[in-house]
Amino acid sequence: MSDSLANLPSLLTEPSALSLGDAGYHLAFAKERDTDVRPLVTIAIPTFNRPHLLRETLESVWSQEGFTDYDVIIVDNASTAENVGAVLALLRDAKRPVRYYVNDANMGVFRNWNRCLDLAQGQWVSILNDDDLLKPTFLRDMMREIDDAMQVDAMICRAELLDQRAENVRTEEKATTLHARIVSALRFRGRARIRLTPKRLFWANIAGSSLGSLYRRQAVMELGGFDPDEAPIADYVLNVRLAARGRFLQTHRQLAKVRLQVNETMNPDTLKGVLVRNFQLRSRLITEGLVPKRWSHWLRPLLAHELGAAMAHWHQSPSTQDVAHILSIAPPNTKARWMYLTRILYGGV
């Protein structure tokens, strides 16, 4: 195992406690439920300096149909005083239960997500970014899926793409819709849901981020939540841990919307970090026996595939040589367009 991999924790060993850092927090606003009974579901919204987007996200949460046993918490990662004030003004006339916490200092994305888990009161938790949206039947349909599947540690839906990038890089809606239908047909093959396994997740994080998730809180807490040391792919790593140690399912239903816009994800350094960490995660899956050792020959072609996908998706990509240098490997010498066919063959789309 290389030195870089030796410094990363095993995917199978017992993780450490939830990483929350040293930053304190305070409750800035609360509209409590009419009962002392804990809700079945908590929708937790981490936010930072985006009250204009948070408004839309909250409206999607508060528009849920056919399911009422939930509460909402917002965990603000130390926004400016002006933006905290804007959120308080937004919540002033709230008609549904909501608690708004503000961190005393910015604790990073994944520690803030862990704070969401820590403060949630529901048996099930959904972490919803402050720029993403839930469809009106998200909670009703997801809880039905969980009831039907039985003994589930996590359930996640598929997300519809809400592309709000500049017109010169935006994907046409018809093309996006067609691609989603093709992926659904290839992934589910007529089934209502699939079990996510380390083998499926080796090829790509087909579960996505936390959007559209319902985590059994106890199960995720026992796994240590999101490990900040795994950034920027701590969500991917948690998905793998859930798949390896619990029962993690994905429904074919599209019950959420992910907003695609210019943000930190488009930062070349962030993209580079994602590609490097993805390669390392796959190497760990092989080393720890979670996928066949013979799959090691797919590591460089998959890296080439992801470099090409980054360019196609974001119209920019880190230098192949830079990524290879960090990983101490020979640079991939192909765009590996055929890699998508391999992913289809192995159930990794």
mmCIF file of N, CA and C in Angstrom, residues 51-128:
data_model
loop_
_atom_site.group_PDB
_atom_site.id
_atom_site.type_symbol
_atom_site.label_atom_id
_atom_site.label_comp_id
_atom_site.label_asym_id
_atom_site.label_seq_id
_atom_site.Cartn_x
_atom_site.Cartn_y
_atom_site.Cartn_z
ATOM 1 N N PRO A 51 -29.169 32.911 1.481
ATOM 2 C CA PRO A 51 -30.577 32.966 1.896
ATOM 3 C C PRO A 51 -31.548 32.992 0.728
ATOM 4 N N HIS A 52 -31.127 33.534 -0.424
ATOM 5 C CA HIS A 52 -32.029 33.596 -1.581
ATOM 6 C C HIS A 52 -32.338 32.206 -2.113
ATOM 7 N N LEU A 53 -31.362 31.300 -2.057
ATOM 8 C CA LEU A 53 -31.600 29.927 -2.482
ATOM 9 C C LEU A 53 -32.272 29.115 -1.380
ATOM 10 N N LEU A 54 -31.924 29.409 -0.149
ATOM 11 C CA LEU A 54 -32.524 28.706 0.984
ATOM 12 C C LEU A 54 -34.042 28.875 0.989
ATOM 13 N N ARG A 55 -34.516 30.033 0.576
ATOM 14 C CA ARG A 55 -35.965 30.262 0.528
ATOM 15 C C ARG A 55 -36.655 29.229 -0.360
ATOM 16 N N GLU A 56 -36.111 28.991 -1.542
ATOM 17 C CA GLU A 56 -36.705 28.009 -2.450
ATOM 18 C C GLU A 56 -36.626 26.600 -1.874
ATOM 19 N N THR A 57 -35.501 26.294 -1.252
ATOM 20 C CA THR A 57 -35.333 24.967 -0.654
ATOM 21 C C THR A 57 -36.363 24.735 0.435
ATOM 22 N N LEU A 58 -36.548 25.716 1.302
ATOM 23 C CA LEU A 58 -37.533 25.590 2.379
ATOM 24 C C LEU A 58 -38.949 25.444 1.829
ATOM 25 N N GLU A 59 -39.252 26.190 0.784
ATOM 26 C CA GLU A 59 -40.587 26.085 0.192
ATOM 27 C C GLU A 59 -40.836 24.672 -0.315
ATOM 28 N N SER A 60 -39.806 24.045 -0.881
ATOM 29 C CA SER A 60 -39.971 22.672 -1.371
ATOM 30 C C SER A 60 -40.164 21.700 -0.212
ATOM 31 N N VAL A 61 -39.510 21.972 0.909
ATOM 32 C CA VAL A 61 -39.651 21.116 2.091
ATOM 33 C C VAL A 61 -41.032 21.275 2.707
ATOM 34 N N TRP A 62 -41.468 22.493 2.828
ATOM 35 C CA TRP A 62 -42.747 22.766 3.469
ATOM 36 C C TRP A 62 -43.941 22.470 2.562
ATOM 37 N N SER A 63 -43.679 22.083 1.334
ATOM 38 C CA SER A 63 -44.756 21.733 0.394
ATOM 39 C C SER A 63 -44.952 20.226 0.281
ATOM 40 N N GLN A 64 -44.411 19.471 1.233
ATOM 41 C CA GLN A 64 -44.547 18.012 1.195
ATOM 42 C C GLN A 64 -46.016 17.598 1.330
ATOM 43 N N GLU A 65 -46.391 16.601 0.551
ATOM 44 C CA GLU A 65 -47.777 16.127 0.523
ATOM 45 C C GLU A 65 -47.866 14.695 1.061
ATOM 46 N N GLY A 66 -48.887 14.436 1.836
ATOM 47 C CA GLY A 66 -49.164 13.069 2.259
ATOM 48 C C GLY A 66 -48.279 12.541 3.363
ATOM 49 N N PHE A 67 -47.475 13.402 3.985
ATOM 50 C CA PHE A 67 -46.619 12.974 5.092
ATOM 51 C C PHE A 67 -46.335 14.199 5.965
ATOM 52 N N THR A 68 -46.613 14.098 7.245
ATOM 53 C CA THR A 68 -46.463 15.259 8.136
ATOM 54 C C THR A 68 -45.543 15.010 9.333
ATOM 55 N N ASP A 69 -45.096 13.773 9.523
ATOM 56 C CA ASP A 69 -44.323 13.455 10.723
ATOM 57 C C ASP A 69 -42.846 13.785 10.516
ATOM 58 N N TYR A 70 -42.567 15.052 10.334
ATOM 59 C CA TYR A 70 -41.182 15.493 10.120
ATOM 60 C C TYR A 70 -40.979 16.885 10.705
ATOM 61 N N ASP A 71 -39.713 17.188 10.995
ATOM 62 C CA ASP A 71 -39.359 18.545 11.369
ATOM 63 C C ASP A 71 -38.185 18.999 10.508
ATOM 64 N N VAL A 72 -37.849 20.268 10.625
ATOM 65 C CA VAL A 72 -36.797 20.867 9.802
ATOM 66 C C VAL A 72 -35.791 21.568 10.714
ATOM 67 N N ILE A 73 -34.514 21.341 10.461
ATOM 68 C CA ILE A 73 -33.482 22.133 11.119
ATOM 69 C C ILE A 73 -32.595 22.747 10.045
ATOM 70 N N ILE A 74 -32.135 23.947 10.306
ATOM 71 C CA ILE A 74 -31.186 24.645 9.439
ATOM 72 C C ILE A 74 -29.933 24.873 10.267
ATOM 73 N N VAL A 75 -28.784 24.486 9.733
ATOM 74 C CA VAL A 75 -27.525 24.657 10.448
ATOM 75 C C VAL A 75 -26.632 25.566 9.610
ATOM 76 N N ASP A 76 -26.479 26.787 10.085
ATOM 77 C CA ASP A 76 -25.764 27.837 9.371
ATOM 78 C C ASP A 76 -24.282 27.794 9.740
ATOM 79 N N ASN A 77 -23.443 27.685 8.729
ATOM 80 C CA ASN A 77 -21.999 27.532 8.951
ATOM 81 C C ASN A 77 -21.298 28.883 9.064
ATOM 82 N N ALA A 78 -21.848 29.740 9.955
ATOM 83 C CA ALA A 78 -21.248 31.050 10.263
ATOM 84 C C ALA A 78 -21.322 32.007 9.078
ATOM 85 N N SER A 79 -22.547 32.196 8.557
ATOM 86 C CA SER A 79 -22.762 33.194 7.513
ATOM 87 C C SER A 79 -22.528 34.602 8.073
ATOM 88 N N THR A 80 -22.462 35.561 7.177
ATOM 89 C CA THR A 80 -22.313 36.946 7.615
ATOM 90 C C THR A 80 -23.543 37.376 8.416
ATOM 91 N N ALA A 81 -23.376 38.411 9.218
ATOM 92 C CA ALA A 81 -24.493 38.907 10.029
ATOM 93 C C ALA A 81 -25.664 39.312 9.144
ATOM 94 N N GLU A 82 -25.370 39.890 7.990
ATOM 95 C CA GLU A 82 -26.429 40.298 7.066
ATOM 96 C C GLU A 82 -27.230 39.101 6.584
ATOM 97 N N ASN A 83 -26.553 38.037 6.236
ATOM 98 C CA ASN A 83 -27.255 36.859 5.728
ATOM 99 C C ASN A 83 -27.970 36.093 6.830
ATOM 100 N N VAL A 84 -27.406 36.084 8.034
ATOM 101 C CA VAL A 84 -28.128 35.504 9.174
ATOM 102 C C VAL A 84 -29.422 36.274 9.399
ATOM 103 N N GLY A 85 -29.337 37.598 9.300
ATOM 104 C CA GLY A 85 -30.529 38.426 9.446
ATOM 105 C C GLY A 85 -31.565 38.130 8.375
ATOM 106 N N ALA A 86 -31.098 37.874 7.163
ATOM 107 C CA ALA A 86 -32.019 37.554 6.068
ATOM 108 C C ALA A 86 -32.730 36.229 6.326
ATOM 109 N N VAL A 87 -32.021 35.257 6.889
ATOM 110 C CA VAL A 87 -32.653 33.979 7.203
ATOM 111 C C VAL A 87 -33.671 34.156 8.325
ATOM 112 N N LEU A 88 -33.311 34.931 9.340
ATOM 113 C CA LEU A 88 -34.250 35.179 10.441
ATOM 114 C C LEU A 88 -35.519 35.859 9.935
ATOM 115 N N ALA A 89 -35.364 36.802 9.007
ATOM 116 C CA ALA A 89 -36.535 37.461 8.428
ATOM 117 C C ALA A 89 -37.385 36.463 7.645
ATOM 118 N N LEU A 90 -36.721 35.539 6.974
ATOM 119 C CA LEU A 90 -37.420 34.508 6.208
ATOM 120 C C LEU A 90 -38.231 33.592 7.125
ATOM 121 N N LEU A 91 -37.695 33.329 8.323
ATOM 122 C CA LEU A 91 -38.332 32.394 9.240
ATOM 123 C C LEU A 91 -39.357 33.046 10.156
ATOM 124 N N ARG A 92 -39.382 34.349 10.184
ATOM 125 C CA ARG A 92 -40.216 35.071 11.155
ATOM 126 C C ARG A 92 -41.679 34.640 11.085
ATOM 127 N N ASP A 93 -42.179 34.415 9.908
ATOM 128 C CA ASP A 93 -43.587 34.040 9.744
ATOM 129 C C ASP A 93 -43.759 32.549 9.420
ATOM 130 N N ALA A 94 -42.781 31.764 9.817
ATOM 131 C CA ALA A 94 -42.843 30.323 9.536
ATOM 132 C C ALA A 94 -44.091 29.706 10.148
ATOM 133 N N LYS A 95 -44.801 28.903 9.367
ATOM 134 C CA LYS A 95 -46.022 28.260 9.839
ATOM 135 C C LYS A 95 -45.797 26.800 10.200
ATOM 136 N N ARG A 96 -44.595 26.319 9.967
ATOM 137 C CA ARG A 96 -44.273 24.929 10.272
ATOM 138 C C ARG A 96 -43.079 24.885 11.211
ATOM 139 N N PRO A 97 -42.917 23.789 11.944
ATOM 140 C CA PRO A 97 -41.812 23.678 12.901
ATOM 141 C C PRO A 97 -40.453 23.778 12.210
ATOM 142 N N VAL A 98 -39.581 24.585 12.779
ATOM 143 C CA VAL A 98 -38.238 24.745 12.244
ATOM 144 C C VAL A 98 -37.326 25.271 13.348
ATOM 145 N N ARG A 99 -36.110 24.768 13.388
ATOM 146 C CA ARG A 99 -35.084 25.293 14.293
ATOM 147 C C ARG A 99 -33.906 25.774 13.447
ATOM 148 N N TYR A 100 -33.384 26.934 13.802
ATOM 149 C CA TYR A 100 -32.280 27.545 13.055
ATOM 150 C C TYR A 100 -31.091 27.723 13.987
ATOM 151 N N TYR A 101 -30.040 26.959 13.709
ATOM 152 C CA TYR A 101 -28.813 27.022 14.496
ATOM 153 C C TYR A 101 -27.741 27.766 13.696
ATOM 154 N N VAL A 102 -26.901 28.502 14.404
ATOM 155 C CA VAL A 102 -25.802 29.226 13.760
ATOM 156 C C VAL A 102 -24.495 28.850 14.445
ATOM 157 N N ASN A 103 -23.543 28.383 13.669
ATOM 158 C CA ASN A 103 -22.229 28.057 14.213
ATOM 159 C C ASN A 103 -21.473 29.324 14.582
ATOM 160 N N ASP A 104 -20.670 29.238 15.631
ATOM 161 C CA ASP A 104 -19.876 30.390 16.061
ATOM 162 C C ASP A 104 -18.709 30.644 15.115
ATOM 163 N N ALA A 105 -18.281 29.617 14.389
ATOM 164 C CA ALA A 105 -17.208 29.747 13.407
ATOM 165 C C ALA A 105 -17.447 28.713 12.317
ATOM 166 N N ASN A 106 -16.927 29.010 11.128
ATOM 167 C CA ASN A 106 -17.088 28.070 10.022
ATOM 168 C C ASN A 106 -16.288 26.801 10.312
ATOM 169 N N MET A 107 -16.934 25.665 10.239
ATOM 170 C CA MET A 107 -16.317 24.399 10.608
ATOM 171 C C MET A 107 -16.076 23.490 9.408
ATOM 172 N N GLY A 108 -16.233 24.028 8.202
ATOM 173 C CA GLY A 108 -16.066 23.218 7.004
ATOM 174 C C GLY A 108 -17.354 22.494 6.645
ATOM 175 N N VAL A 109 -17.453 22.085 5.391
ATOM 176 C CA VAL A 109 -18.696 21.502 4.886
ATOM 177 C C VAL A 109 -19.085 20.249 5.657
ATOM 178 N N PHE A 110 -18.185 19.293 5.770
ATOM 179 C CA PHE A 110 -18.585 17.982 6.279
ATOM 180 C C PHE A 110 -18.746 17.958 7.796
ATOM 181 N N ARG A 111 -18.007 18.790 8.516
ATOM 182 C CA ARG A 111 -18.293 18.894 9.953
ATOM 183 C C ARG A 111 -19.659 19.530 10.177
ATOM 184 N N ASN A 112 -20.024 20.449 9.287
ATOM 185 C CA ASN A 112 -21.350 21.049 9.415
ATOM 186 C C ASN A 112 -22.441 20.027 9.117
ATOM 187 N N TRP A 113 -22.189 19.152 8.155
ATOM 188 C CA TRP A 113 -23.141 18.065 7.890
ATOM 189 C C TRP A 113 -23.243 17.151 9.114
ATOM 190 N N ASN A 114 -22.106 16.911 9.765
ATOM 191 C CA ASN A 114 -22.131 16.095 10.985
ATOM 192 C C ASN A 114 -22.928 16.781 12.089
ATOM 193 N N ARG A 115 -22.828 18.102 12.150
ATOM 194 C CA ARG A 115 -23.636 18.813 13.144
ATOM 195 C C ARG A 115 -25.120 18.633 12.836
ATOM 196 N N CYS A 116 -25.457 18.595 11.568
ATOM 197 C CA CYS A 116 -26.844 18.321 11.186
ATOM 198 C C CYS A 116 -27.288 16.970 11.756
ATOM 199 N N LEU A 117 -26.436 15.955 11.598
ATOM 200 C CA LEU A 117 -26.764 14.630 12.136
ATOM 201 C C LEU A 117 -26.894 14.682 13.651
ATOM 202 N N ASP A 118 -26.000 15.410 14.281
ATOM 203 C CA ASP A 118 -25.957 15.473 15.740
ATOM 204 C C ASP A 118 -27.201 16.152 16.310
ATOM 205 N N LEU A 119 -27.691 17.182 15.633
ATOM 206 C CA LEU A 119 -28.818 17.965 16.141
ATOM 207 C C LEU A 119 -30.179 17.401 15.707
ATOM 208 N N ALA A 120 -30.168 16.499 14.741
ATOM 209 C CA ALA A 120 -31.436 15.925 14.259
ATOM 210 C C ALA A 120 -32.110 15.115 15.355
ATOM 211 N N GLN A 121 -33.424 15.193 15.407
ATOM 212 C CA GLN A 121 -34.203 14.447 16.395
ATOM 213 C C GLN A 121 -34.943 13.263 15.790
ATOM 214 N N GLY A 122 -35.023 13.217 14.467
ATOM 215 C CA GLY A 122 -35.771 12.147 13.813
ATOM 216 C C GLY A 122 -35.017 10.830 13.796
ATOM 217 N N GLN A 123 -35.768 9.768 13.667
ATOM 218 C CA GLN A 123 -35.172 8.444 13.489
ATOM 219 C C GLN A 123 -34.481 8.353 12.129
ATOM 220 N N TRP A 124 -35.034 9.071 11.167
ATOM 221 C CA TRP A 124 -34.469 9.157 9.823
ATOM 222 C C TRP A 124 -34.060 10.593 9.560
ATOM 223 N N VAL A 125 -32.946 10.767 8.822
ATOM 224 C CA VAL A 125 -32.432 12.106 8.534
ATOM 225 C C VAL A 125 -32.174 12.241 7.039
ATOM 226 N N SER A 126 -32.609 13.366 6.492
ATOM 227 C CA SER A 126 -32.276 13.712 5.116
ATOM 228 C C SER A 126 -31.478 15.007 5.136
ATOM 229 N N ILE A 127 -30.268 14.970 4.574
ATOM 230 C CA ILE A 127 -29.446 16.181 4.497
ATOM 231 C C ILE A 127 -29.650 16.802 3.121
ATOM 232 N N LEU A 128 -30.161 18.020 3.142
ATOM 233 C CA LEU A 128 -30.571 18.706 1.916
ATOM 234 C C LEU A 128 -29.782 20.006 1.794
#
